[in-house]
PDB file of C-alpha atoms and ligand atoms in Angstrom:
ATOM      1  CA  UNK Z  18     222.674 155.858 113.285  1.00  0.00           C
ATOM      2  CA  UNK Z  19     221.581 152.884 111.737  1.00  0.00           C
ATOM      3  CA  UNK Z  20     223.635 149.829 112.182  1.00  0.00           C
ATOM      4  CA  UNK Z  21     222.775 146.982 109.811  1.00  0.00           C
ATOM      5  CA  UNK Z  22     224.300 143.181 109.617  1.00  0.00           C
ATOM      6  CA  UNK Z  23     225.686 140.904 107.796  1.00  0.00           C
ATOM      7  CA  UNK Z  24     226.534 137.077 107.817  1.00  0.00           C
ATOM      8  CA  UNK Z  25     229.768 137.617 106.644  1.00  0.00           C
ATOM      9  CA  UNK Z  26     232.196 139.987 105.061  1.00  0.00           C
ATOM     10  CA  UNK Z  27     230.749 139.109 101.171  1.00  0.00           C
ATOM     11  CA  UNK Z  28     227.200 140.436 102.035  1.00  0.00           C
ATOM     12  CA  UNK Z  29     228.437 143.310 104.115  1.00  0.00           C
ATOM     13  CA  UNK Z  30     230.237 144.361 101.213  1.00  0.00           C
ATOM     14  CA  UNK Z  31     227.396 144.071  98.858  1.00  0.00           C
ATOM     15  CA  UNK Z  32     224.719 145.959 101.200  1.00  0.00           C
ATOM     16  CA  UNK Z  33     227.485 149.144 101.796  1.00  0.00           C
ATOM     17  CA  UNK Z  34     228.085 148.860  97.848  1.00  0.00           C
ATOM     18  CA  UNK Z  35     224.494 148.719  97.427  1.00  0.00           C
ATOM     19  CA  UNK Z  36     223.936 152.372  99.057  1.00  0.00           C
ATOM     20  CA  UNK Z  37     226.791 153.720  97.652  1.00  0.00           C
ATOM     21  CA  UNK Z  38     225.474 152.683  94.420  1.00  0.00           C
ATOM     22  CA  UNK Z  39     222.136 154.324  94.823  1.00  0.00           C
ATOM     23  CA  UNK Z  40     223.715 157.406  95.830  1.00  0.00           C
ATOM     24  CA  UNK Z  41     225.829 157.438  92.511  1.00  0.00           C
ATOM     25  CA  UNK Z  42     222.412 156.447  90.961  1.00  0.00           C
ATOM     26  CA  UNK Z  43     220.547 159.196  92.933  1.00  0.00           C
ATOM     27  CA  UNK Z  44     222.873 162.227  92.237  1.00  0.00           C
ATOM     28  CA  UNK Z  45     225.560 161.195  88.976  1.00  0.00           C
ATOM     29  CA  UNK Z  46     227.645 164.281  89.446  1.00  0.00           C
ATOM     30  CA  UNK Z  47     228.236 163.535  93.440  1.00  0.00           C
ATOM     31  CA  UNK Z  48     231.093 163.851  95.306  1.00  0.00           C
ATOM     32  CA  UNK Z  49     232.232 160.107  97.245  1.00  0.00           C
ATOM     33  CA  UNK Z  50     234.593 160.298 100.172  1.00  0.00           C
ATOM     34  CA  UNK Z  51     236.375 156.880  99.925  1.00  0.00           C
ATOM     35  CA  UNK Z  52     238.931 155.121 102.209  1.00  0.00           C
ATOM     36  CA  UNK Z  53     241.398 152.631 101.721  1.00  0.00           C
ATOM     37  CA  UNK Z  54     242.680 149.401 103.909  1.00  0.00           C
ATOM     38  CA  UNK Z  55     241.390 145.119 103.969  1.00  0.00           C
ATOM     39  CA  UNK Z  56     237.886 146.003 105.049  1.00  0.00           C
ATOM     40  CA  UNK Z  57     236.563 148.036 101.419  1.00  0.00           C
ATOM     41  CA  UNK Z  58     238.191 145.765  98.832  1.00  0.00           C
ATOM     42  CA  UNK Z  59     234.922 143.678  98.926  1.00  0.00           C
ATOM     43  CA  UNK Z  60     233.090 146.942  98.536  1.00  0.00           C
ATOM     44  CA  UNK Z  61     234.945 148.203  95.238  1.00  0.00           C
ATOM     45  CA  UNK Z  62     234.879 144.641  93.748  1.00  0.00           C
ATOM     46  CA  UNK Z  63     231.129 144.931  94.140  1.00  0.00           C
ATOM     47  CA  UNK Z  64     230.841 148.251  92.331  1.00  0.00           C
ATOM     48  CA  UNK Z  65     233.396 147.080  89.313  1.00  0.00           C
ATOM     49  CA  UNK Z  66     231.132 144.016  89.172  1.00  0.00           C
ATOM     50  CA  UNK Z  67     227.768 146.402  88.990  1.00  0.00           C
ATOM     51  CA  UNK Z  68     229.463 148.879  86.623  1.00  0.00           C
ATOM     52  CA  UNK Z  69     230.508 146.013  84.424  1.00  0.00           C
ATOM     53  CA  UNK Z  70     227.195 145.149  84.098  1.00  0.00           C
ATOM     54  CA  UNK Z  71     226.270 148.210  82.580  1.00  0.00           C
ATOM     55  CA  UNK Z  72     224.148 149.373  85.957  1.00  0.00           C
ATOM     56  CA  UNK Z  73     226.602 152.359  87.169  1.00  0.00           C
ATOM     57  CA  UNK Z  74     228.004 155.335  85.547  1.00  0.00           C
ATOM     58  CA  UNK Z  75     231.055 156.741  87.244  1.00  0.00           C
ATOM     59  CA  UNK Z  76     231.591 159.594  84.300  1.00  0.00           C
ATOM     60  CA  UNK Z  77     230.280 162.165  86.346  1.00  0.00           C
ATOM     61  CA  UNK Z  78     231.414 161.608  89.876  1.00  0.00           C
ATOM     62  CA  UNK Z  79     234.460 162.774  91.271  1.00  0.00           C
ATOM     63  CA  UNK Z  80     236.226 161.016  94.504  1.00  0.00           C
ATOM     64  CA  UNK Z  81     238.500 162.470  97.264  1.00  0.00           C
ATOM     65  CA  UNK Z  82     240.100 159.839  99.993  1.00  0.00           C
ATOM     66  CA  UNK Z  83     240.501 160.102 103.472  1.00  0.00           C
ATOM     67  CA  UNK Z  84     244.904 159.860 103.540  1.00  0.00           C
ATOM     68  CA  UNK Z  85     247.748 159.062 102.214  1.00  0.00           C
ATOM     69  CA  UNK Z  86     251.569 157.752 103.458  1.00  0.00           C
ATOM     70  CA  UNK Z  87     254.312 160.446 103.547  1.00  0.00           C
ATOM     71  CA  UNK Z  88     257.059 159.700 101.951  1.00  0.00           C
ATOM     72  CA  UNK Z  89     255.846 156.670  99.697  1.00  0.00           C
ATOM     73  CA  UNK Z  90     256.609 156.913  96.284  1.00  0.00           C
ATOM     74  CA  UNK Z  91     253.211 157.432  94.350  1.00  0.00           C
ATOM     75  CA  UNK Z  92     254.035 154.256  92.243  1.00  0.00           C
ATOM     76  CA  UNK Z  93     254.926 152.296  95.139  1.00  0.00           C
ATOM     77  CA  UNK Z  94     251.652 149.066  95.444  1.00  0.00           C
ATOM     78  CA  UNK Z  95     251.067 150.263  98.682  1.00  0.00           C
ATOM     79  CA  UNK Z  96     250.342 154.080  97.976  1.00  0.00           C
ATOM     80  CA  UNK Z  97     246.922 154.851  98.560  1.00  0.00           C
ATOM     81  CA  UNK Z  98     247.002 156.257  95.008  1.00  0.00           C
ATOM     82  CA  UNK Z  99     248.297 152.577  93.502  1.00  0.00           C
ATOM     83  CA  UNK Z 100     245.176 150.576  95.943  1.00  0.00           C
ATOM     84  CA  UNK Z 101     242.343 153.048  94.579  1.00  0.00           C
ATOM     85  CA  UNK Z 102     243.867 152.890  90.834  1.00  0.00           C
ATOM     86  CA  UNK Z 103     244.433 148.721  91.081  1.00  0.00           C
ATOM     87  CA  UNK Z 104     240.838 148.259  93.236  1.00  0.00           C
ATOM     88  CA  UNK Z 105     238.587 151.216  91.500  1.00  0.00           C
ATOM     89  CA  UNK Z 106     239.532 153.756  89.064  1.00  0.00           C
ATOM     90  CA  UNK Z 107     241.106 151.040  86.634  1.00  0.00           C
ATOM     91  CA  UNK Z 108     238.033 149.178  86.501  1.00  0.00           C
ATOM     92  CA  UNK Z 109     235.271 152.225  86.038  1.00  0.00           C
ATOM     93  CA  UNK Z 110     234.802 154.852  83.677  1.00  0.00           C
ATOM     94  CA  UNK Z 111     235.908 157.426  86.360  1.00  0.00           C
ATOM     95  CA  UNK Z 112     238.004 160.193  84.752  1.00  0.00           C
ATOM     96  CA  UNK Z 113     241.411 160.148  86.308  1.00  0.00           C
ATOM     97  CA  UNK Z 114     241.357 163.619  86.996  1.00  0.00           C
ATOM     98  CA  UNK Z 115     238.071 163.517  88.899  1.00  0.00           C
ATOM     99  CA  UNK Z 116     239.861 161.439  91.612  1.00  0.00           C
ATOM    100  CA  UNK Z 117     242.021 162.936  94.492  1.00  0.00           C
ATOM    101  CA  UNK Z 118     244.193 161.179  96.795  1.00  0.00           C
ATOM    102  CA  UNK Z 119     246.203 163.594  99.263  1.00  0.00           C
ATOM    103  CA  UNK Z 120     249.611 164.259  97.992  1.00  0.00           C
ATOM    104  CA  UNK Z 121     252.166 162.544 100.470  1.00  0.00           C
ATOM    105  CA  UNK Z 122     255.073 163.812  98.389  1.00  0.00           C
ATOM    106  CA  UNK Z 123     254.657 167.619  98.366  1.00  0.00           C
ATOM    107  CA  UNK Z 124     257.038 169.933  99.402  1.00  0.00           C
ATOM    108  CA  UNK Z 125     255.277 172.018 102.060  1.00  0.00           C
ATOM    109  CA  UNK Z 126     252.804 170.134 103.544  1.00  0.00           C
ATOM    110  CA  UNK Z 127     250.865 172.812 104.779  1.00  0.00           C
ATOM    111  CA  UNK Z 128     249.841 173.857 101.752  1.00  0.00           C
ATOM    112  CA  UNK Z 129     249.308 170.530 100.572  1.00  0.00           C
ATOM    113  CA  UNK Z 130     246.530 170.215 103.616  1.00  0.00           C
ATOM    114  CA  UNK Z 131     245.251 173.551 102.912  1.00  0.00           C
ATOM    115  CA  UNK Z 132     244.774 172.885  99.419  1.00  0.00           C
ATOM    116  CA  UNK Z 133     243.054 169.561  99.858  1.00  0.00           C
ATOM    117  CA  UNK Z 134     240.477 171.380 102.331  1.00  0.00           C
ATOM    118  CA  UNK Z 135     240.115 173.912  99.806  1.00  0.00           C
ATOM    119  CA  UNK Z 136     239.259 171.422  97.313  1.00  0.00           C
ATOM    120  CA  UNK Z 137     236.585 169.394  98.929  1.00  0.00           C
ATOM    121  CA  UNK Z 138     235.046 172.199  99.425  1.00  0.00           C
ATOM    122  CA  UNK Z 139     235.374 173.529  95.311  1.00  0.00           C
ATOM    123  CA  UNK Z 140     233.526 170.424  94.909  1.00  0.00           C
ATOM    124  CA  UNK Z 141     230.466 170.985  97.348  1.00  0.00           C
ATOM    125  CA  UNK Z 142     231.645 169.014  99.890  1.00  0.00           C
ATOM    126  CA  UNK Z 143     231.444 165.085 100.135  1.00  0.00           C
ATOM    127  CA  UNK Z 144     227.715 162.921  99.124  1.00  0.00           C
ATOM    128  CA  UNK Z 145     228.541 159.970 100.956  1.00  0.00           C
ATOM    129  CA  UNK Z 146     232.189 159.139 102.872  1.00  0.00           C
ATOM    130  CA  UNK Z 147     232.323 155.371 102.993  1.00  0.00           C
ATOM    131  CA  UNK Z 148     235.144 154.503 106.346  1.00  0.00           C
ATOM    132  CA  UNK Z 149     236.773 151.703 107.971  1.00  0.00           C
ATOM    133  CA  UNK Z 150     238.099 151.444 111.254  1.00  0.00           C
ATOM    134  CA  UNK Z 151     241.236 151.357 112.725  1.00  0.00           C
ATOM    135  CA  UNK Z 152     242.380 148.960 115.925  1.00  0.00           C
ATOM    136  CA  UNK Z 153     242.684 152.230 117.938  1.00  0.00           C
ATOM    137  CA  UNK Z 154     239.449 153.376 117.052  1.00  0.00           C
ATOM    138  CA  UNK Z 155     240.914 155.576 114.254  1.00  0.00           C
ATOM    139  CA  UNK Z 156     239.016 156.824 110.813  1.00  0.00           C
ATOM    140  CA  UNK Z 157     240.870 157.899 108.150  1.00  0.00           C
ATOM    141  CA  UNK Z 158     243.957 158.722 109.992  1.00  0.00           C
ATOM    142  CA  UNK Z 159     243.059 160.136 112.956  1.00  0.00           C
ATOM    143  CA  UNK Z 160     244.849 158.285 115.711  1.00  0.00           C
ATOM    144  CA  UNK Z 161     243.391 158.876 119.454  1.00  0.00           C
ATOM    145  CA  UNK Z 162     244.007 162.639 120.134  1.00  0.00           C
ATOM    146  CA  UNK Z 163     243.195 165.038 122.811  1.00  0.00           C
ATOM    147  CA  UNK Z 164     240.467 166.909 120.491  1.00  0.00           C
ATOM    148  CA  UNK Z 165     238.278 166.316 117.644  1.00  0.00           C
ATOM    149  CA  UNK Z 166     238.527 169.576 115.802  1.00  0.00           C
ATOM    150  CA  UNK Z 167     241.089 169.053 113.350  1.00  0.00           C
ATOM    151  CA  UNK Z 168     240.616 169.562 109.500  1.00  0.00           C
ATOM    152  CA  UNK Z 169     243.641 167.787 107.324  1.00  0.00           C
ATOM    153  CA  UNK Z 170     246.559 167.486 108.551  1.00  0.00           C
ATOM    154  CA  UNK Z 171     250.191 165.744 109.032  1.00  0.00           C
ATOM    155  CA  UNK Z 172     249.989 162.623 111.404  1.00  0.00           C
ATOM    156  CA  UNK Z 173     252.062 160.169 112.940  1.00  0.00           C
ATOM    157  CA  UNK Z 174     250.633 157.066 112.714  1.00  0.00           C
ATOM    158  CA  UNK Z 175     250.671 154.572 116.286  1.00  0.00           C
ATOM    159  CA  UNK Z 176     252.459 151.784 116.722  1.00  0.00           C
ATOM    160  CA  UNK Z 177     249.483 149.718 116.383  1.00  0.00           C
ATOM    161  CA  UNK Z 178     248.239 150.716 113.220  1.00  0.00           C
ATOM    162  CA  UNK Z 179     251.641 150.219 111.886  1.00  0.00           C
ATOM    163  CA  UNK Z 180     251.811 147.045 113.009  1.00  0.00           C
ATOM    164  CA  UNK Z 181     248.206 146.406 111.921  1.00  0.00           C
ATOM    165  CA  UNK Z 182     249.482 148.035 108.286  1.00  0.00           C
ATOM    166  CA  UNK Z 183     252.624 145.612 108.309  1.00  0.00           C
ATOM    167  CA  UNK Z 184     250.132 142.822 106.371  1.00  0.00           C
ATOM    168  CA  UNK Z 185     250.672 144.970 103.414  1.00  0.00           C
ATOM    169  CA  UNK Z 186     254.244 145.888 103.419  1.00  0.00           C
ATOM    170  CA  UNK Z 187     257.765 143.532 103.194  1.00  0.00           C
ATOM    171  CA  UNK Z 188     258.315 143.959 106.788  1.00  0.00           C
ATOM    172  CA  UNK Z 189     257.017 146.198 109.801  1.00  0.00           C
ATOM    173  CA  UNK Z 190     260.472 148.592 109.126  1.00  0.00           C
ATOM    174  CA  UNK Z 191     259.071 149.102 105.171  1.00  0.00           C
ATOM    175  CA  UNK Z 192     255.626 150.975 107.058  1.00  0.00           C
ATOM    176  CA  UNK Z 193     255.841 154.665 106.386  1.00  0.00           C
ATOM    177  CA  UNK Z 194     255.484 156.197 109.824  1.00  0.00           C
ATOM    178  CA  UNK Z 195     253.783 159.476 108.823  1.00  0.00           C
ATOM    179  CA  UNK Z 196     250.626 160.093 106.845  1.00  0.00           C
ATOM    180  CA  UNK Z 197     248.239 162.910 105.471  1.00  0.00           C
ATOM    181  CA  UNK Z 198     244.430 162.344 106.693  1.00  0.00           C
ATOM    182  CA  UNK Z 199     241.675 164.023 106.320  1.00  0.00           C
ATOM    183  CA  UNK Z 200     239.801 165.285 109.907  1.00  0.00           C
ATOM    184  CA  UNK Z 201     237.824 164.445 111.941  1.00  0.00           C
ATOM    185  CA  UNK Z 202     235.975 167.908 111.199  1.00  0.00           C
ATOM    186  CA  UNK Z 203     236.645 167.122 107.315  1.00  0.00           C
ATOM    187  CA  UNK Z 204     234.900 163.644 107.737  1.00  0.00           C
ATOM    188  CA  UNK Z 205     232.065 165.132 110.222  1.00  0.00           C
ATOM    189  CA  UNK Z 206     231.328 167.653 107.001  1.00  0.00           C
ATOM    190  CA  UNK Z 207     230.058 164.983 105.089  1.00  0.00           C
ATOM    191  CA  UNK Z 208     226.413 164.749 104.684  1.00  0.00           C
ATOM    192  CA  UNK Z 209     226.582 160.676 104.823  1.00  0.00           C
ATOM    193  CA  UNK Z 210     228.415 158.270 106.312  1.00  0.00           C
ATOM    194  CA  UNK Z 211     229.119 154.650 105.803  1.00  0.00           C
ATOM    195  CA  UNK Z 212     230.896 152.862 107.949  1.00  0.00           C
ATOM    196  CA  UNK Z 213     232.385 148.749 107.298  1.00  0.00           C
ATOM    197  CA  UNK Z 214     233.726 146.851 109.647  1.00  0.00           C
ATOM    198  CA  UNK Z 215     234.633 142.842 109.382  1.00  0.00           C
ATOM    199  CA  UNK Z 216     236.093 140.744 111.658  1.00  0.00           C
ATOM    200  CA  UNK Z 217     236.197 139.805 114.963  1.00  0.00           C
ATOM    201  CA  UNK Z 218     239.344 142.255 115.677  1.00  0.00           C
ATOM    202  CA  UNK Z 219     236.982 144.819 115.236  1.00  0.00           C
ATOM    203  CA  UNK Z 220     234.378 143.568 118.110  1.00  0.00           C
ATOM    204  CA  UNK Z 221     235.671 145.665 120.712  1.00  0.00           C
ATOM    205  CA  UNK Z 222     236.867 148.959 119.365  1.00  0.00           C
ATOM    206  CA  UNK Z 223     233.311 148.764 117.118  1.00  0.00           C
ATOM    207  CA  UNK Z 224     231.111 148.769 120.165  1.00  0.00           C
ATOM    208  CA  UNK Z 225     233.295 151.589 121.981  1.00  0.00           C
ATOM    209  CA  UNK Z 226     233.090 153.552 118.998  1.00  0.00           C
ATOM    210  CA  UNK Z 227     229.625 153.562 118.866  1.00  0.00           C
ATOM    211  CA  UNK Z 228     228.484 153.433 122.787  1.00  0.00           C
ATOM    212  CA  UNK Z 229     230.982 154.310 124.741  1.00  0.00           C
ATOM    213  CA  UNK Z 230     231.350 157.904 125.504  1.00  0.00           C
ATOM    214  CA  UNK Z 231     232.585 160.522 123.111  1.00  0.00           C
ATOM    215  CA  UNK Z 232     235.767 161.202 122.961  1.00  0.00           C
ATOM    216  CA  UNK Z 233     238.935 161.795 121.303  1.00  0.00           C
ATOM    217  CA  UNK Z 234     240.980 159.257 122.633  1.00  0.00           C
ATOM    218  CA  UNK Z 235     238.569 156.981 120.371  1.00  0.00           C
ATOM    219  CA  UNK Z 236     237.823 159.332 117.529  1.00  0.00           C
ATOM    220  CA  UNK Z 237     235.731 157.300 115.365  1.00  0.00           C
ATOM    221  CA  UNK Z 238     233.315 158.063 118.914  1.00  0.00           C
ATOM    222  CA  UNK Z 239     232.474 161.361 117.256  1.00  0.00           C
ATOM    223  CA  UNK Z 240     230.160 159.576 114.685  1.00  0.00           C
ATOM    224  CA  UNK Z 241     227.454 158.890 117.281  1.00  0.00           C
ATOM    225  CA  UNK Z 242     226.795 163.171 117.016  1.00  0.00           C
ATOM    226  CA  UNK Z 243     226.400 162.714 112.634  1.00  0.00           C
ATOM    227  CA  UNK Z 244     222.658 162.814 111.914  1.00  0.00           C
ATOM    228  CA  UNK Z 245     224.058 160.091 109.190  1.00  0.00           C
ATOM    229  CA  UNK Z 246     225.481 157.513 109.451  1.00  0.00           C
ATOM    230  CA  UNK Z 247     225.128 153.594 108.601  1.00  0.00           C
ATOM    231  CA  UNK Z 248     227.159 151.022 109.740  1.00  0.00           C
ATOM    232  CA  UNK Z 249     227.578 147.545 107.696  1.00  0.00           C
ATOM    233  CA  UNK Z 250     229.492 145.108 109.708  1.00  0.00           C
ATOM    234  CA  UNK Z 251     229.601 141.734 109.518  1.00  0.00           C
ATOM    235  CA  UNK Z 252     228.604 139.538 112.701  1.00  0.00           C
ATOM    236  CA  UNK Z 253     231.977 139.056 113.946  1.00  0.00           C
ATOM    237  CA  UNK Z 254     232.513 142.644 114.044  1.00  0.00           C
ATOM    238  CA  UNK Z 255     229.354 143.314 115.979  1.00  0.00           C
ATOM    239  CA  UNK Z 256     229.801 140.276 118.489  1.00  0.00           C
ATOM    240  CA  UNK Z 257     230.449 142.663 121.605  1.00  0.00           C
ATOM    241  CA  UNK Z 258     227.446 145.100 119.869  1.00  0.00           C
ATOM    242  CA  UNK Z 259     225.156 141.954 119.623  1.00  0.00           C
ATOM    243  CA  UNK Z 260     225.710 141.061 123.729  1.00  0.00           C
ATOM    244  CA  UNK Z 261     225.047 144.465 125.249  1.00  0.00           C
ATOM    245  CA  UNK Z 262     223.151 146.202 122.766  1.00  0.00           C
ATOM    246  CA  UNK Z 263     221.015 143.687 120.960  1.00  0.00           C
ATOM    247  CA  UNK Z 264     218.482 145.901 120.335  1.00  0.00           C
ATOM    248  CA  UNK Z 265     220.459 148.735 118.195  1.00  0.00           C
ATOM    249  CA  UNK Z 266     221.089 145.952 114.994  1.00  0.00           C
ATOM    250  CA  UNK Z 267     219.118 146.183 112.758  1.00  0.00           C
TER     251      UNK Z 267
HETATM  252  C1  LIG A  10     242.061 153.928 105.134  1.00  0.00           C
HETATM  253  C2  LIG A  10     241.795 154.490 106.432  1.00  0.00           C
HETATM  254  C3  LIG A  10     241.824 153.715 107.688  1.00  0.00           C
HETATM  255  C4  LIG A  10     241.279 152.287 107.576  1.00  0.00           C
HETATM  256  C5  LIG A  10     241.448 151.548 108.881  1.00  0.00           C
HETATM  257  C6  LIG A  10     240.957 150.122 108.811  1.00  0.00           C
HETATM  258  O1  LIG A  10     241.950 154.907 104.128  1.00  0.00           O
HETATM  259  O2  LIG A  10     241.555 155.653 106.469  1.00  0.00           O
HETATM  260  O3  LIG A  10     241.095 154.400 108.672  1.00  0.00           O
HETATM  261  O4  LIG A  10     239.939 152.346 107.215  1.00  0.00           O
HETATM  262  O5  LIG A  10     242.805 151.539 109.240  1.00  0.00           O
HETATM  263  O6  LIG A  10     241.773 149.416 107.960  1.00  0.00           O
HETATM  264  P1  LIG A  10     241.431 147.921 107.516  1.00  0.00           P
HETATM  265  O7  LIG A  10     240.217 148.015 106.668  1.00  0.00           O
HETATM  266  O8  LIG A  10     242.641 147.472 106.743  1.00  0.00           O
HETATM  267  O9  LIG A  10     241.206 147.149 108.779  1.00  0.00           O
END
């Protein structure tokens, strides 16, 4: 794991876009796990911005994302669908129909899961899954559990990532309380990770995650056993990191 830092959230959003970039550079037709939330917006607006530019070519790459809300109307701003159309898609010249985002509406969610598994794996699995992490230590979805081996699936989300979630909605009550996330062994299948993290919020959970013992009560924990996986976090986010283990920033 290679843990790299940043001044502040501007620059650790142009060093994650920067590798995410070469990978789209590296292999045009690859396959980008991407997440939503605050922490990538700085990220995406990096990759428009190079795109724009003429320096990236999205034509060839598809995307799948970590979740989705149950219940929220597709339309609805706050659908993961609406935040990767309004902070990505619109702005590149991704085809529409290379891009997945769980369906939260679906009838029988079991086969919605199933068919989502199915189709990462159509595409050859996921290049590069860029994450950010939750309060509780979650990625993607994946609240604190009692094990790690879970491909996707129905969950329902904890009280403090719906109150962390609240920024983005009317009112706490307007937060769905169910989701669809990938898994924890859907993410671990990815042959890279990137991880952001920004903020001072993130201090704590940040260095648990990453050196305090494995397990699935703090599920982003399973990332210290992927052979890879780069963090970008911003020094506020790696102020607990930067007292006891100094010498793991690079
Ligand atoms: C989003 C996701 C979540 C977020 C996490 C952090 O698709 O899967 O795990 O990455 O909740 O959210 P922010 O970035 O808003 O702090």
């Amino acid at each position: 794991m290679r843990i790299i830092s940043a001044p502040d959230y501007a620059s650790m959003s142009r060093k994650a876009a920067n590798l995410l970039s070469a990978q789209v550079i590296l292999k045009p037709d690859c396959v980008l796990g991407l997440a939503t939330g605050g922490t990538p917006v700085g990220v995406y607006k990096q990759l428009v911005n190079w795109y724009e530019k003429g320096d990236l070519d999205f034509s060839k790459v598809h995307t799948v994302n970590l979740d989705e809300y149950i219940g929220l109307p597709v339309t609805h701003p706050q659908s993961y669908r609406s935040f990767m159309n309004d902070n990505l898609f619109n702005h590149v010249n991704i085809p529409i129909e290379n891009t997945n985002v769980p369906n939260g509406n679906a009838h029988n969610m079991d086969a919605e899961c199933a068919r989502y598994e199915k189709l990462i794996d159509s595409l050859g699995g996921v290049d590069m899954q860029l994450l950010g992490i939750g309060n509780t230590g979650h990625i993607g979805f994946n609240e604190p559990h009692d094990r790690f081996d879970t491909t996707t699936h129905v969950v329902t989300l904890s009280e403090v990532t719906i109150r962390a979630n609240a920024r983005f909605f009317d009112s706490e009550a307007d937060v769905p309380r169910y989701a669809v996330t990938m898994g924890i062994q859907t993410i671990m299948k990815a042959q890279k990770i990137v991880l952001v993290a920004n903020g001072e919020n993130k201090a704590d959970i940040l260095e648990k995650a990453l050196f305090g013992p494995i397990n699935p009560q703090i599920p982003a924990s399973i990332l210290q056993l992927h052979r890879d996986v780069t963090v970008f976090a911003d020094e506020a986010a790696l102020k607990v990191i930067r007292e006891k283990h100094p010498q793991a920033i690079d």
